[in-house]
Amino acid sequence: MVVFAVILVYVVICVIMYFRTDHIVRYSVQEGSLTSNSIYRGIALRQEKVVTGQDAGYVNYFAREGERTAVGDLIYTVDETGRLSDYIKANANGENSLSDKELTEVKTDITAFVHGFDRKRFDEVYSFRHDMESLAIKLANYNMLQNADALNDASGTVLINYRYAAGSGIVLYSTDGYEELTLEDMTGDFFDEEAYERNYLVNNGLVAAGDPVYKLSTSEDWSIVIPVEKELADQLLEKEYVEVRFLKNQYTAWGKVDTYTNEAGETFVSLTFTNSMITFCTDRFIDIELLLEEETGLKIPNSAIVQKEFFIVPKSYVTKGGNNGGSGVLLETYNDEGEATTQFVETDIYEETETEYYLDDSVLRAGNYIVMPETGEKYVISKTGSLEGVYNINKGYADFKQISVLYSNDEYSVVKSNTTYGLSVYDYIVLNADMVKDNEFIYE
């Protein structure tokens, strides 16, 4: 009974110690990849010209928004007296039907809106409604032309003025104050959509002489500006061109990269395109995804990464020796008589440059002298540097291995494989590097 009681106490103590001890979790290194794709909401910049009215009256539009117009095309009419508006209200306009091309275009617009609609951005509903009204207005207004001609003939004076396009471009019926915005004007305030206001130019609306009546986008060259970190901006600038996916329709295009940092330290990237402007001509804020390179290597969790300090010594002071023929240095020591001698001290190499080695600091101390084997020249150990790495536990203890990170996100990093002093696939590492110390034996 005494023996069994002792065994029971021992088991209870072991169980308590097991649950009170932090357990080291190992992680098997595998090959993997991380994509550095990022989604941004940018501001579209175009060459836009706001056209103002020549006279006062009620404006009726005949060119559909987002439609390309040529010089001399009818854009709108101005009803100076309002008689045309009264005539339309008093008389039926007849039925208007859509052509197959127009019907296909309407279906495409509706489908794109339904699939891209975000409840958090309900203001997009008003833009969509404006687009649909623009098509309906165009069809209805063509029937009004005959009424306008009849009113002019009946009165003997010109009451309805016809206004034609003075230049070619894409016609738009809204203004927002961003028409002359450039990359060099950018600040973070422009991206505040709660403060953003768009002024819609409505059909049959009353305007005064000098008021905006429509807008022309005059060039197919346009750009999207996004706010980014300075480091990413420099990376994109090195690439010169970046592939972009437009989330509105999932189309992709290559944009030429330009960057700008304002006085407040805010950095912006401009992606310039030479096509697709007409597709997004009514959008000021556009969601895009940067399709950057996919980094492939050894995939490890960020919790396994740790920084460690090392002594840095010139390569000429490192030699081979000892029973195993390992790498080490000749450390200067003194015997009992006070005479200077040298002792070979084996030390692991964790990284190297063209002229220097990173040596383990567990067997060396700052202020120690090491001796060059060929010349006997002395070097005092003082220079230090840190390396990023993980703890390899293949041999049962925490052995630091240096890593070279290719890309990382919030959870994982991809590092180079098969480096001289680094990791290999299927190595076991400590999942949480904060739980162990260098050269600590691992009990799982």
Short mmCIF file of C-alpha atoms in Angstrom, two decimals:
data_model
loop_
_atom_site.label_atom_id
_atom_site.label_comp_id
_atom_site.label_asym_id
_atom_site.label_seq_id
_atom_site.Cartn_x
_atom_site.Cartn_y
_atom_site.Cartn_z
CA MET A 1 0.00 0.00 0.00
CA VAL A 2 2.88 2.35 0.77
CA VAL A 3 4.42 1.61 -2.64
CA PHE A 4 1.16 2.24 -4.46
CA ALA A 5 0.64 5.43 -2.46
CA VAL A 6 4.09 6.69 -3.49
CA ILE A 7 3.34 5.83 -7.12
CA LEU A 8 0.00 7.67 -6.93
CA VAL A 9 1.66 10.78 -5.47
CA TYR A 10 4.31 10.63 -8.22
CA VAL A 11 1.65 10.36 -10.96
CA VAL A 12 -0.32 13.28 -9.49
CA ILE A 13 2.83 15.43 -9.34
CA CYS A 14 3.68 14.54 -12.97
CA VAL A 15 0.17 15.44 -14.14
CA ILE A 16 0.27 18.77 -12.31
CA MET A 17 3.71 19.56 -13.73
CA TYR A 18 2.52 18.61 -17.23
CA PHE A 19 -0.37 21.06 -17.16
CA ARG A 20 1.68 23.84 -15.53
CA THR A 21 4.53 23.56 -18.04
CA ASP A 22 4.51 25.43 -21.32
CA HIS A 23 4.65 22.85 -24.08
CA ILE A 24 6.79 23.46 -27.12
CA VAL A 25 4.85 22.97 -30.34
CA ARG A 26 6.89 22.02 -33.35
CA TYR A 27 6.11 23.01 -36.92
CA SER A 28 7.15 21.11 -40.03
CA VAL A 29 8.54 23.46 -42.67
CA GLN A 30 6.78 23.06 -46.01
CA GLU A 31 7.12 24.61 -49.43
CA GLY A 32 4.44 27.19 -50.14
CA SER A 33 3.66 30.58 -51.53
CA LEU A 34 2.05 33.87 -50.60
CA THR A 35 0.46 36.22 -53.06
CA SER A 36 1.05 39.92 -52.51
CA ASN A 37 -2.17 40.97 -54.21
CA SER A 38 -3.79 43.99 -52.62
CA ILE A 39 -7.15 45.69 -53.07
CA TYR A 40 -7.38 49.48 -53.08
CA ARG A 41 -10.07 52.07 -53.72
CA GLY A 42 -8.59 54.75 -55.93
CA ILE A 43 -9.57 58.04 -57.54
CA ALA A 44 -9.92 58.16 -61.32
CA LEU A 45 -8.24 61.14 -63.00
CA ARG A 46 -9.18 62.02 -66.58
CA GLN A 47 -8.77 64.91 -68.98
CA GLU A 48 -12.16 66.52 -68.38
CA LYS A 49 -13.60 69.77 -69.64
CA VAL A 50 -16.71 71.30 -68.06
CA VAL A 51 -18.89 73.07 -70.67
CA THR A 52 -21.03 75.97 -69.45
CA GLY A 53 -24.35 77.16 -70.90
CA GLN A 54 -24.59 80.14 -73.24
CA ASP A 55 -28.12 81.10 -72.26
CA ALA A 56 -30.72 80.52 -69.56
CA GLY A 57 -33.59 78.09 -69.84
CA TYR A 58 -34.71 74.51 -69.44
CA VAL A 59 -32.11 72.00 -70.66
CA ASN A 60 -33.06 68.77 -72.44
CA TYR A 61 -30.29 66.31 -73.31
CA PHE A 62 -30.04 64.21 -76.47
CA ALA A 63 -26.66 62.47 -76.05
CA ARG A 64 -26.55 59.57 -73.64
CA GLU A 65 -24.08 59.84 -70.78
CA GLY A 66 -20.97 57.78 -71.41
CA GLU A 67 -21.44 58.01 -75.18
CA ARG A 68 -18.72 59.22 -77.53
CA THR A 69 -19.66 62.38 -79.42
CA ALA A 70 -18.03 64.09 -82.37
CA VAL A 71 -17.76 67.76 -83.23
CA GLY A 72 -21.16 69.02 -84.33
CA ASP A 73 -23.26 66.33 -82.62
CA LEU A 74 -26.40 67.58 -80.87
CA ILE A 75 -25.87 67.50 -77.10
CA TYR A 76 -28.81 69.42 -75.66
CA THR A 77 -31.49 72.03 -76.31
CA VAL A 78 -32.39 75.08 -74.25
CA ASP A 79 -36.07 75.97 -73.86
CA GLU A 80 -35.97 79.67 -72.93
CA THR A 81 -39.66 80.03 -72.08
CA GLY A 82 -40.62 76.64 -70.69
CA ARG A 83 -43.30 76.19 -73.36
CA LEU A 84 -41.73 72.93 -74.56
CA SER A 85 -41.88 71.49 -71.06
CA ASP A 86 -45.57 72.47 -70.77
CA TYR A 87 -46.28 71.00 -74.18
CA ILE A 88 -44.69 67.68 -73.22
CA LYS A 89 -46.72 67.48 -70.02
CA ALA A 90 -49.95 68.20 -71.87
CA ASN A 91 -49.37 65.72 -74.68
CA ALA A 92 -48.31 62.11 -74.73
CA ASN A 93 -44.87 61.48 -76.15
CA GLY A 94 -45.74 58.09 -77.58
CA GLU A 95 -43.93 54.85 -76.91
CA ASN A 96 -40.17 54.40 -77.12
CA SER A 97 -38.59 51.02 -77.73
CA LEU A 98 -35.02 49.85 -77.31
CA SER A 99 -32.94 48.48 -80.14
CA ASP A 100 -31.20 45.12 -79.66
CA LYS A 101 -27.88 46.92 -79.11
CA GLU A 102 -29.37 49.28 -76.53
CA LEU A 103 -31.18 46.42 -74.79
CA THR A 104 -27.93 44.41 -74.53
CA GLU A 105 -26.15 47.44 -73.11
CA VAL A 106 -28.85 47.95 -70.48
CA LYS A 107 -28.71 44.29 -69.45
CA THR A 108 -24.92 44.47 -69.14
CA ASP A 109 -25.12 47.59 -66.97
CA ILE A 110 -27.73 46.02 -64.70
CA THR A 111 -25.78 42.77 -64.33
CA ALA A 112 -22.55 44.62 -63.52
CA PHE A 113 -24.32 46.71 -60.91
CA VAL A 114 -26.03 43.73 -59.24
CA HIS A 115 -22.81 41.70 -58.96
CA GLY A 116 -20.68 44.63 -57.81
CA PHE A 117 -23.15 46.22 -55.39
CA ASP A 118 -21.90 46.77 -51.85
CA ARG A 119 -24.49 47.60 -49.19
CA LYS A 120 -21.91 49.71 -47.38
CA ARG A 121 -21.77 52.02 -50.42
CA PHE A 122 -25.45 52.69 -51.02
CA ASP A 123 -24.60 55.90 -52.87
CA GLU A 124 -23.77 53.70 -55.88
CA VAL A 125 -27.50 53.14 -56.28
CA TYR A 126 -27.97 56.82 -57.15
CA SER A 127 -25.23 56.65 -59.77
CA PHE A 128 -26.86 53.59 -61.30
CA ARG A 129 -30.26 55.28 -61.33
CA HIS A 130 -28.70 58.28 -63.01
CA ASP A 131 -27.24 56.04 -65.73
CA MET A 132 -30.59 54.36 -66.41
CA GLU A 133 -32.39 57.71 -66.49
CA SER A 134 -29.85 58.94 -69.02
CA LEU A 135 -30.82 56.19 -71.45
CA ALA A 136 -34.54 56.80 -70.98
CA ILE A 137 -34.06 60.54 -71.44
CA LYS A 138 -32.21 60.05 -74.70
CA LEU A 139 -35.05 57.99 -76.17
CA ALA A 140 -37.74 60.36 -74.96
CA ASN A 141 -35.98 63.52 -76.08
CA TYR A 142 -35.66 62.44 -79.70
CA ASN A 143 -39.46 62.54 -79.93
CA MET A 144 -39.35 66.05 -78.49
CA LEU A 145 -37.35 67.37 -81.43
CA GLN A 146 -40.42 67.52 -83.62
CA ASN A 147 -42.29 69.37 -80.86
CA ALA A 148 -39.42 71.83 -80.55
CA ASP A 149 -39.46 72.52 -84.29
CA ALA A 150 -43.23 73.01 -84.20
CA LEU A 151 -43.02 75.54 -81.37
CA ASN A 152 -40.30 77.52 -83.15
CA ASP A 153 -42.30 77.63 -86.39
CA ALA A 154 -45.55 78.57 -84.69
CA SER A 155 -44.10 81.50 -82.76
CA GLY A 156 -42.06 82.91 -85.60
CA THR A 157 -39.15 83.39 -83.22
CA VAL A 158 -36.54 80.96 -81.99
CA LEU A 159 -37.60 79.78 -78.54
CA ILE A 160 -35.70 76.49 -78.57
CA ASN A 161 -31.91 76.74 -78.97
CA TYR A 162 -29.89 73.76 -80.22
CA ARG A 163 -26.43 73.27 -78.73
CA TYR A 164 -23.85 71.09 -80.44
CA ALA A 165 -20.55 69.61 -79.28
CA ALA A 166 -17.62 71.94 -79.82
CA GLY A 167 -15.15 69.05 -79.44
CA SER A 168 -15.00 65.27 -79.45
CA GLY A 169 -15.03 63.15 -76.32
CA ILE A 170 -17.18 61.20 -73.88
CA VAL A 171 -20.16 63.21 -72.66
CA LEU A 172 -20.98 63.21 -68.93
CA TYR A 173 -23.75 64.89 -66.99
CA SER A 174 -22.23 65.51 -63.56
CA THR A 175 -19.52 67.59 -61.90
CA ASP A 176 -17.65 67.05 -58.64
CA GLY A 177 -14.75 69.52 -58.52
CA TYR A 178 -12.19 66.78 -59.29
CA GLU A 179 -12.03 67.62 -63.00
CA GLU A 180 -8.67 69.42 -62.84
CA LEU A 181 -7.16 67.28 -60.08
CA THR A 182 -3.63 65.94 -60.72
CA LEU A 183 -1.30 63.54 -58.92
CA GLU A 184 0.69 66.46 -57.48
CA ASP A 185 -2.51 67.88 -55.92
CA MET A 186 -3.27 64.72 -53.97
CA THR A 187 -3.92 64.64 -50.23
CA GLY A 188 -5.73 62.11 -48.06
CA ASP A 189 -8.76 64.42 -47.84
CA PHE A 190 -9.71 63.69 -51.43
CA PHE A 191 -10.33 60.04 -50.48
CA ASP A 192 -12.94 60.94 -47.84
CA GLU A 193 -16.10 59.75 -49.59
CA GLU A 194 -18.35 61.10 -46.85
CA ALA A 195 -17.23 64.62 -47.81
CA TYR A 196 -17.39 63.89 -51.56
CA GLU A 197 -20.24 65.59 -53.44
CA ARG A 198 -21.36 64.99 -57.00
CA ASN A 199 -23.63 67.47 -58.73
CA TYR A 200 -25.91 65.74 -61.23
CA LEU A 201 -27.07 67.76 -64.24
CA VAL A 202 -30.69 66.70 -64.62
CA ASN A 203 -32.82 66.66 -67.72
CA ASN A 204 -35.35 69.50 -68.07
CA GLY A 205 -33.55 71.37 -65.31
CA LEU A 206 -33.44 75.15 -65.22
CA VAL A 207 -29.97 76.63 -65.74
CA ALA A 208 -28.59 80.14 -65.97
CA ALA A 209 -26.07 81.41 -68.48
CA GLY A 210 -22.61 80.28 -67.35
CA ASP A 211 -23.84 77.28 -65.36
CA PRO A 212 -22.32 73.84 -66.14
CA VAL A 213 -24.47 71.93 -68.62
CA TYR A 214 -22.29 68.91 -69.43
CA LYS A 215 -18.74 67.61 -69.28
CA LEU A 216 -16.42 66.06 -71.88
CA SER A 217 -13.67 63.52 -71.25
CA THR A 218 -11.38 64.32 -74.13
CA SER A 219 -8.66 61.64 -73.99
CA GLU A 220 -8.49 57.87 -73.73
CA ASP A 221 -5.44 58.24 -71.45
CA TRP A 222 -6.47 58.21 -67.80
CA SER A 223 -5.14 57.14 -64.43
CA ILE A 224 -6.12 55.80 -61.02
CA VAL A 225 -4.44 57.18 -57.88
CA ILE A 226 -4.22 55.08 -54.71
CA PRO A 227 -2.71 55.88 -51.28
CA VAL A 228 0.08 53.45 -50.29
CA GLU A 229 3.04 53.09 -47.98
CA LYS A 230 6.34 54.58 -49.17
CA GLU A 231 8.01 51.15 -49.26
CA LEU A 232 5.33 49.70 -51.55
CA ALA A 233 5.44 52.79 -53.76
CA ASP A 234 9.18 52.29 -54.29
CA GLN A 235 8.64 48.62 -55.14
CA LEU A 236 5.96 49.45 -57.69
CA LEU A 237 8.08 52.20 -59.22
CA GLU A 238 10.87 49.69 -59.82
CA LYS A 239 8.45 47.47 -61.76
CA GLU A 240 7.44 50.45 -63.98
CA TYR A 241 4.25 48.63 -65.08
CA VAL A 242 1.78 46.77 -62.83
CA GLU A 243 -1.12 44.53 -63.79
CA VAL A 244 -4.45 45.67 -62.33
CA ARG A 245 -7.80 43.93 -62.03
CA PHE A 246 -10.90 46.15 -61.99
CA LEU A 247 -13.34 44.68 -59.47
CA LYS A 248 -16.32 46.25 -61.23
CA ASN A 249 -16.07 43.95 -64.24
CA GLN A 250 -13.04 41.73 -63.45
CA TYR A 251 -11.15 43.07 -66.49
CA THR A 252 -7.37 43.39 -66.25
CA ALA A 253 -4.98 45.97 -67.69
CA TRP A 254 -1.38 47.10 -67.27
CA GLY A 255 -0.84 50.51 -65.71
CA LYS A 256 2.28 52.66 -65.88
CA VAL A 257 3.49 53.52 -62.38
CA ASP A 258 4.26 56.98 -61.09
CA THR A 259 4.56 58.09 -57.45
CA TYR A 260 4.24 61.30 -55.45
CA THR A 261 4.82 62.15 -51.78
CA ASN A 262 3.29 65.42 -50.55
CA GLU A 263 4.58 67.75 -47.85
CA ALA A 264 2.55 65.92 -45.20
CA GLY A 265 4.43 62.69 -45.96
CA GLU A 266 1.48 61.01 -47.68
CA THR A 267 2.50 58.77 -50.60
CA PHE A 268 0.36 58.09 -53.65
CA VAL A 269 0.78 55.84 -56.66
CA SER A 270 -0.66 56.73 -60.06
CA LEU A 271 -1.46 53.91 -62.52
CA THR A 272 -1.90 55.28 -66.04
CA PHE A 273 -3.86 53.40 -68.71
CA THR A 274 -4.33 53.98 -72.42
CA ASN A 275 -7.65 52.18 -72.81
CA SER A 276 -10.91 51.31 -71.00
CA MET A 277 -11.55 54.92 -69.99
CA ILE A 278 -15.06 54.87 -71.48
CA THR A 279 -15.95 51.84 -69.33
CA PHE A 280 -15.30 53.76 -66.11
CA CYS A 281 -15.98 57.30 -67.30
CA THR A 282 -18.87 57.82 -64.85
CA ASP A 283 -16.93 56.48 -61.85
CA ARG A 284 -14.73 58.69 -59.70
CA PHE A 285 -13.91 56.06 -57.07
CA ILE A 286 -12.85 52.69 -58.47
CA ASP A 287 -11.95 49.46 -56.65
CA ILE A 288 -8.87 47.74 -58.07
CA GLU A 289 -6.65 44.80 -57.20
CA LEU A 290 -2.91 44.94 -57.78
CA LEU A 291 -1.79 41.64 -59.30
CA LEU A 292 1.74 41.48 -57.99
CA GLU A 293 4.18 38.58 -58.10
CA GLU A 294 3.61 35.36 -56.19
CA GLU A 295 6.54 34.58 -53.90
CA THR A 296 7.40 30.86 -53.56
CA GLY A 297 9.72 29.28 -50.99
CA LEU A 298 9.49 27.84 -47.48
CA LYS A 299 6.32 28.91 -45.73
CA ILE A 300 6.65 29.48 -41.96
CA PRO A 301 4.43 31.18 -39.34
CA ASN A 302 5.51 34.63 -38.18
CA SER A 303 5.35 33.48 -34.55
CA ALA A 304 8.41 31.29 -35.21
CA ILE A 305 10.61 34.20 -36.28
CA VAL A 306 13.05 35.74 -33.79
CA GLN A 307 15.96 38.21 -33.83
CA LYS A 308 19.35 37.12 -32.41
CA GLU A 309 22.61 39.03 -31.83
CA PHE A 310 25.97 37.76 -33.16
CA PHE A 311 29.62 38.77 -33.18
CA ILE A 312 30.93 39.82 -36.61
CA VAL A 313 34.58 39.03 -37.37
CA PRO A 314 36.69 39.18 -40.56
CA LYS A 315 36.86 35.92 -42.52
CA SER A 316 40.65 35.82 -42.29
CA TYR A 317 40.43 35.12 -38.53
CA VAL A 318 38.25 32.00 -38.93
CA THR A 319 40.03 28.67 -39.42
CA LYS A 320 39.43 24.93 -39.21
CA GLY A 321 40.52 22.82 -36.23
CA GLY A 322 39.51 20.64 -33.33
CA ASN A 323 38.75 16.92 -33.36
CA ASN A 324 35.93 17.33 -35.86
CA GLY A 325 37.68 19.79 -38.17
CA GLY A 326 34.98 22.36 -37.50
CA SER A 327 35.12 26.12 -37.97
CA GLY A 328 36.43 28.30 -35.16
CA VAL A 329 38.86 30.99 -34.06
CA LEU A 330 42.18 31.13 -32.23
CA LEU A 331 41.28 32.77 -28.93
CA GLU A 332 44.12 34.47 -27.04
CA THR A 333 44.45 33.19 -23.46
CA TYR A 334 47.06 33.35 -20.69
CA ASN A 335 48.66 30.43 -18.83
CA ASP A 336 49.57 30.26 -15.15
CA GLU A 337 52.85 32.06 -15.80
CA GLY A 338 50.99 34.96 -17.48
CA GLU A 339 52.26 34.12 -20.93
CA ALA A 340 49.96 34.70 -23.91
CA THR A 341 48.88 31.54 -25.76
CA THR A 342 46.19 30.68 -28.27
CA GLN A 343 43.40 28.18 -27.92
CA PHE A 344 41.21 26.94 -30.74
CA VAL A 345 37.56 27.58 -29.94
CA GLU A 346 34.98 25.97 -32.19
CA THR A 347 32.02 28.21 -33.05
CA ASP A 348 29.16 27.92 -35.47
CA ILE A 349 28.85 30.22 -38.47
CA TYR A 350 25.34 31.56 -39.00
CA GLU A 351 25.77 33.94 -41.93
CA GLU A 352 28.48 35.44 -44.09
CA THR A 353 29.12 38.45 -46.27
CA GLU A 354 31.94 38.93 -48.75
CA THR A 355 34.43 39.75 -45.99
CA GLU A 356 32.86 38.77 -42.64
CA TYR A 357 31.27 35.92 -40.67
CA TYR A 358 28.46 36.03 -38.11
CA LEU A 359 29.63 33.89 -35.14
CA ASP A 360 27.76 32.53 -32.14
CA ASP A 361 28.17 34.73 -29.06
CA SER A 362 27.75 31.90 -26.53
CA VAL A 363 31.46 30.95 -26.44
CA LEU A 364 32.99 34.36 -27.19
CA ARG A 365 32.87 37.59 -25.21
CA ALA A 366 33.18 41.22 -26.20
CA GLY A 367 36.77 42.33 -25.62
CA ASN A 368 38.33 38.93 -26.38
CA TYR A 369 41.31 38.90 -28.72
CA ILE A 370 41.44 36.45 -31.61
CA VAL A 371 44.56 35.75 -33.65
CA MET A 372 44.96 35.44 -37.42
CA PRO A 373 46.50 32.00 -38.12
CA GLU A 374 48.86 33.09 -40.90
CA THR A 375 50.27 36.33 -39.48
CA GLY A 376 49.52 36.29 -35.76
CA GLU A 377 47.72 39.62 -36.11
CA LYS A 378 45.21 40.27 -33.32
CA TYR A 379 41.59 41.42 -33.56
CA VAL A 380 39.43 42.51 -30.64
CA ILE A 381 35.87 41.19 -30.72
CA SER A 382 33.46 44.13 -30.51
CA LYS A 383 31.36 44.39 -33.66
CA THR A 384 27.87 42.89 -33.39
CA GLY A 385 24.88 42.47 -35.66
CA SER A 386 21.45 40.84 -35.57
CA LEU A 387 19.99 38.19 -37.82
CA GLU A 388 16.42 37.11 -38.38
CA GLY A 389 15.80 33.41 -37.99
CA VAL A 390 13.97 30.50 -36.38
CA TYR A 391 14.85 27.77 -33.89
CA ASN A 392 15.46 24.42 -35.58
CA ILE A 393 14.79 21.43 -33.27
CA ASN A 394 15.81 18.52 -35.51
CA LYS A 395 18.59 17.58 -33.02
CA GLY A 396 16.47 17.93 -29.89
CA TYR A 397 17.61 21.40 -28.91
CA ALA A 398 16.89 24.95 -30.10
CA ASP A 399 19.41 25.61 -32.87
CA PHE A 400 19.14 29.07 -34.45
CA LYS A 401 18.88 29.08 -38.26
CA GLN A 402 19.09 32.29 -40.24
CA ILE A 403 16.31 33.03 -42.76
CA SER A 404 15.88 35.42 -45.66
CA VAL A 405 12.27 36.60 -45.93
CA LEU A 406 10.93 36.99 -49.46
CA TYR A 407 7.42 38.15 -48.55
CA SER A 408 5.20 38.17 -45.48
CA ASN A 409 1.65 38.96 -44.46
CA ASP A 410 -0.02 39.13 -41.05
CA GLU A 411 0.31 35.39 -40.35
CA TYR A 412 2.97 33.78 -42.55
CA SER A 413 6.27 34.50 -44.27
CA VAL A 414 7.89 32.91 -47.29
CA VAL A 415 11.68 32.48 -46.95
CA LYS A 416 14.42 31.30 -49.29
CA SER A 417 15.02 27.55 -49.32
CA ASN A 418 18.31 25.63 -49.31
CA THR A 419 20.44 28.56 -48.18
CA THR A 420 23.91 27.81 -46.77
CA TYR A 421 23.05 28.39 -43.11
CA GLY A 422 19.27 28.32 -43.33
CA LEU A 423 16.32 25.95 -43.45
CA SER A 424 15.38 23.06 -45.68
CA VAL A 425 11.97 21.59 -46.42
CA TYR A 426 10.64 19.22 -43.70
CA ASP A 427 12.85 20.74 -40.99
CA TYR A 428 11.15 21.03 -37.60
CA ILE A 429 11.09 24.46 -35.98
CA VAL A 430 9.58 25.91 -32.81
CA LEU A 431 6.13 27.33 -33.58
CA ASN A 432 6.40 30.05 -30.90
CA ALA A 433 9.99 31.32 -30.67
CA ASP A 434 9.28 33.30 -27.46
CA MET A 435 8.92 30.03 -25.51
CA VAL A 436 12.52 28.82 -25.92
CA LYS A 437 16.08 30.06 -25.50
CA ASP A 438 19.09 29.43 -27.67
CA ASN A 439 20.48 25.87 -27.30
CA GLU A 440 17.70 24.89 -24.87
CA PHE A 441 16.79 21.19 -24.90
CA ILE A 442 13.27 20.59 -26.15
CA TYR A 443 10.81 18.32 -24.33
CA GLU A 444 7.56 17.96 -26.22
#
